Amino acid sequence: SSGGKETLGRITRMGDQYLRHLLVIGMTSRVRRAKARPDQTDPWLTSLLERKSVRLATVAMANKTARIVWAVLTNGEPYRETRTA
């Protein structure tokens, strides 16, 4: 983060290729579900899909998920979902 504005890096090619592949496939499934059931979709995902292409949104969600997984594993605490209104 920089000056109060989050600047997140991209999903790199340095890590496990198979894990990256699974994350992208999982997020592709989530995008398809969001299109089928927009009333049950996370507002962050909806706004992301309005601004970006589907493939770019999929990779952005995979990157976000990878960061969450890393934070959960390094902190050793259970995941606590934060919902914004």
CSV table of N, CA, C and O in Angstrom, one decimal, residues 20-62:
chain,number,residue,atom,x,y,z
A,20,ARG,N,-1.5,-21.9,-9.2
A,20,ARG,CA,-2.0,-20.7,-9.9
A,20,ARG,C,-3.1,-21.1,-10.9
A,20,ARG,O,-4.2,-20.4,-11.0
A,21,HIS,N,-2.9,-22.2,-11.6
A,21,HIS,CA,-3.9,-22.7,-12.5
A,21,HIS,C,-5.2,-23.0,-11.8
A,21,HIS,O,-6.3,-22.6,-12.3
A,22,LEU,N,-5.1,-23.7,-10.7
A,22,LEU,CA,-6.3,-24.0,-9.9
A,22,LEU,C,-7.1,-22.8,-9.4
A,22,LEU,O,-8.3,-22.7,-9.4
A,23,LEU,N,-6.3,-21.8,-9.0
A,23,LEU,CA,-6.9,-20.5,-8.5
A,23,LEU,C,-7.7,-19.8,-9.6
A,23,LEU,O,-8.8,-19.4,-9.5
A,24,VAL,N,-7.1,-19.8,-10.8
A,24,VAL,CA,-7.8,-19.1,-12.0
A,24,VAL,C,-9.0,-19.9,-12.4
A,24,VAL,O,-10.1,-19.3,-12.7
A,25,ILE,N,-8.9,-21.2,-12.4
A,25,ILE,CA,-10.1,-22.1,-12.7
A,25,ILE,C,-11.2,-21.8,-11.7
A,25,ILE,O,-12.4,-21.7,-12.1
A,26,GLY,N,-10.9,-21.8,-10.5
A,26,GLY,CA,-11.9,-21.6,-9.4
A,26,GLY,C,-12.5,-20.2,-9.6
A,26,GLY,O,-13.8,-20.1,-9.4
A,27,MET,N,-11.8,-19.2,-9.9
A,27,MET,CA,-12.3,-17.9,-10.0
A,27,MET,C,-13.2,-17.7,-11.3
A,27,MET,O,-14.1,-17.0,-11.4
A,28,THR,N,-12.8,-18.5,-12.3
A,28,THR,CA,-13.6,-18.5,-13.6
A,28,THR,C,-15.0,-19.1,-13.3
A,28,THR,O,-16.0,-18.6,-13.7
A,29,SER,N,-15.0,-20.1,-12.4
A,29,SER,CA,-16.3,-20.7,-12.0
A,29,SER,C,-17.1,-19.7,-11.2
A,29,SER,O,-18.3,-19.6,-11.4
A,30,ARG,N,-16.4,-18.9,-10.4
A,30,ARG,CA,-17.1,-17.9,-9.6
A,30,ARG,C,-17.7,-16.8,-10.5
A,30,ARG,O,-18.8,-16.3,-10.3
A,31,VAL,N,-17.0,-16.4,-11.6
A,31,VAL,CA,-17.5,-15.4,-12.5
A,31,VAL,C,-18.8,-16.0,-13.2
A,31,VAL,O,-19.8,-15.3,-13.4
A,32,ARG,N,-18.7,-17.3,-13.6
A,32,ARG,CA,-19.8,-17.9,-14.3
A,32,ARG,C,-21.0,-17.9,-13.4
A,32,ARG,O,-22.2,-17.7,-13.8
A,33,ARG,N,-20.8,-18.2,-12.1
A,33,ARG,CA,-21.9,-18.2,-11.2
A,33,ARG,C,-22.5,-16.8,-11.0
A,33,ARG,O,-23.7,-16.6,-10.8
A,34,ALA,N,-21.6,-15.8,-11.0
A,34,ALA,CA,-22.0,-14.4,-10.8
A,34,ALA,C,-22.9,-14.0,-12.0
A,34,ALA,O,-23.9,-13.2,-11.8
A,35,LYS,N,-22.6,-14.5,-13.1
A,35,LYS,CA,-23.4,-14.1,-14.3
A,35,LYS,C,-24.8,-14.8,-14.3
A,35,LYS,O,-25.8,-14.2,-14.7
A,36,ALA,N,-24.8,-16.0,-13.8
A,36,ALA,CA,-26.1,-16.8,-13.7
A,36,ALA,C,-27.0,-16.3,-12.6
A,36,ALA,O,-28.2,-16.3,-12.7
A,37,ARG,N,-26.3,-15.9,-11.4
A,37,ARG,CA,-27.1,-15.4,-10.3
A,37,ARG,C,-26.6,-14.1,-9.7
A,37,ARG,O,-25.9,-14.1,-8.7
A,38,PRO,N,-26.9,-13.0,-10.4
A,38,PRO,CA,-26.3,-11.7,-10.0
A,38,PRO,C,-26.8,-11.3,-8.6
A,38,PRO,O,-26.1,-10.5,-8.0
A,39,ASP,N,-28.0,-11.7,-8.2
A,39,ASP,CA,-28.5,-11.3,-6.9
A,39,ASP,C,-27.7,-11.9,-5.7
A,39,ASP,O,-27.8,-11.4,-4.6
A,40,GLN,N,-27.0,-13.0,-5.9
A,40,GLN,CA,-26.2,-13.6,-4.9
A,40,GLN,C,-24.7,-13.4,-5.0
A,40,GLN,O,-23.9,-14.1,-4.4
A,41,THR,N,-24.3,-12.4,-5.7
A,41,THR,CA,-22.9,-12.1,-6.0
A,41,THR,C,-22.4,-11.0,-5.1
A,41,THR,O,-23.1,-10.1,-4.7
A,42,ASP,N,-21.1,-11.2,-4.7
A,42,ASP,CA,-20.4,-10.2,-3.9
A,42,ASP,C,-20.4,-8.9,-4.7
A,42,ASP,O,-20.1,-8.8,-5.9
A,43,PRO,N,-20.7,-7.7,-4.0
A,43,PRO,CA,-20.7,-6.4,-4.7
A,43,PRO,C,-19.3,-6.1,-5.3
A,43,PRO,O,-19.3,-5.4,-6.3
A,44,TRP,N,-18.3,-6.5,-4.6
A,44,TRP,CA,-16.9,-6.2,-5.1
A,44,TRP,C,-16.7,-6.9,-6.5
A,44,TRP,O,-16.2,-6.2,-7.4
A,45,LEU,N,-17.2,-8.1,-6.6
A,45,LEU,CA,-17.1,-8.8,-7.9
A,45,LEU,C,-17.9,-8.2,-9.0
A,45,LEU,O,-17.5,-8.0,-10.1
A,46,THR,N,-19.1,-7.8,-8.6
A,46,THR,CA,-20.0,-7.1,-9.6
A,46,THR,C,-19.4,-5.8,-10.1
A,46,THR,O,-19.4,-5.6,-11.3
A,47,SER,N,-18.8,-5.0,-9.2
A,47,SER,CA,-18.2,-3.8,-9.7
A,47,SER,C,-17.0,-4.0,-10.5
A,47,SER,O,-16.7,-3.3,-11.5
A,48,LEU,N,-16.2,-5.1,-10.1
A,48,LEU,CA,-15.0,-5.4,-10.9
A,48,LEU,C,-15.4,-5.9,-12.3
A,48,LEU,O,-14.8,-5.5,-13.3
A,49,LEU,N,-16.4,-6.7,-12.4
A,49,LEU,CA,-16.9,-7.1,-13.8
A,49,LEU,C,-17.4,-6.0,-14.6
A,49,LEU,O,-17.4,-6.1,-15.8
A,50,GLU,N,-18.0,-5.0,-14.0
A,50,GLU,CA,-18.4,-3.8,-14.8
A,50,GLU,C,-17.3,-3.0,-15.3
A,50,GLU,O,-17.4,-2.4,-16.4
A,51,ARG,N,-16.2,-3.0,-14.6
A,51,ARG,CA,-15.0,-2.1,-15.0
A,51,ARG,C,-14.0,-2.9,-15.9
A,51,ARG,O,-13.4,-2.2,-16.7
A,52,LYS,N,-13.9,-4.2,-15.7
A,52,LYS,CA,-12.8,-4.9,-16.4
A,52,LYS,C,-13.3,-6.0,-17.2
A,52,LYS,O,-14.5,-6.4,-17.1
A,53,SER,N,-12.5,-6.5,-18.1
A,53,SER,CA,-12.9,-7.7,-18.9
A,53,SER,C,-13.0,-8.9,-18.0
A,53,SER,O,-12.4,-9.0,-16.9
A,54,VAL,N,-13.7,-9.9,-18.5
A,54,VAL,CA,-13.9,-11.1,-17.7
A,54,VAL,C,-12.6,-11.8,-17.3
A,54,VAL,O,-12.4,-12.2,-16.2
A,55,ARG,N,-11.7,-12.0,-18.2
A,55,ARG,CA,-10.4,-12.6,-18.0
A,55,ARG,C,-9.5,-11.8,-17.0
A,55,ARG,O,-8.9,-12.4,-16.1
A,56,LEU,N,-9.5,-10.5,-17.1
A,56,LEU,CA,-8.8,-9.7,-16.2
A,56,LEU,C,-9.4,-9.8,-14.8
A,56,LEU,O,-8.6,-9.8,-13.8
A,57,ALA,N,-10.7,-9.8,-14.7
A,57,ALA,CA,-11.3,-9.9,-13.4
A,57,ALA,C,-11.1,-11.2,-12.8
A,57,ALA,O,-10.9,-11.3,-11.6
A,58,THR,N,-11.0,-12.3,-13.6
A,58,THR,CA,-10.7,-13.6,-13.1
A,58,THR,C,-9.3,-13.7,-12.5
A,58,THR,O,-9.2,-14.2,-11.4
A,59,VAL,N,-8.4,-13.1,-13.2
A,59,VAL,CA,-7.0,-13.2,-12.7
A,59,VAL,C,-6.9,-12.3,-11.4
A,59,VAL,O,-6.2,-12.6,-10.5
A,60,ALA,N,-7.6,-11.1,-11.4
A,60,ALA,CA,-7.6,-10.3,-10.2
A,60,ALA,C,-8.1,-11.0,-9.0
A,60,ALA,O,-7.6,-10.9,-7.9
A,61,MET,N,-9.2,-11.7,-9.2
A,61,MET,CA,-9.8,-12.5,-8.1
A,61,MET,C,-8.9,-13.6,-7.6
A,61,MET,O,-8.8,-13.9,-6.4
A,62,ALA,N,-8.2,-14.2,-8.6
A,62,ALA,CA,-7.2,-15.3,-8.2
A,62,ALA,C,-6.1,-14.7,-7.4
A,62,ALA,O,-5.7,-15.3,-6.4
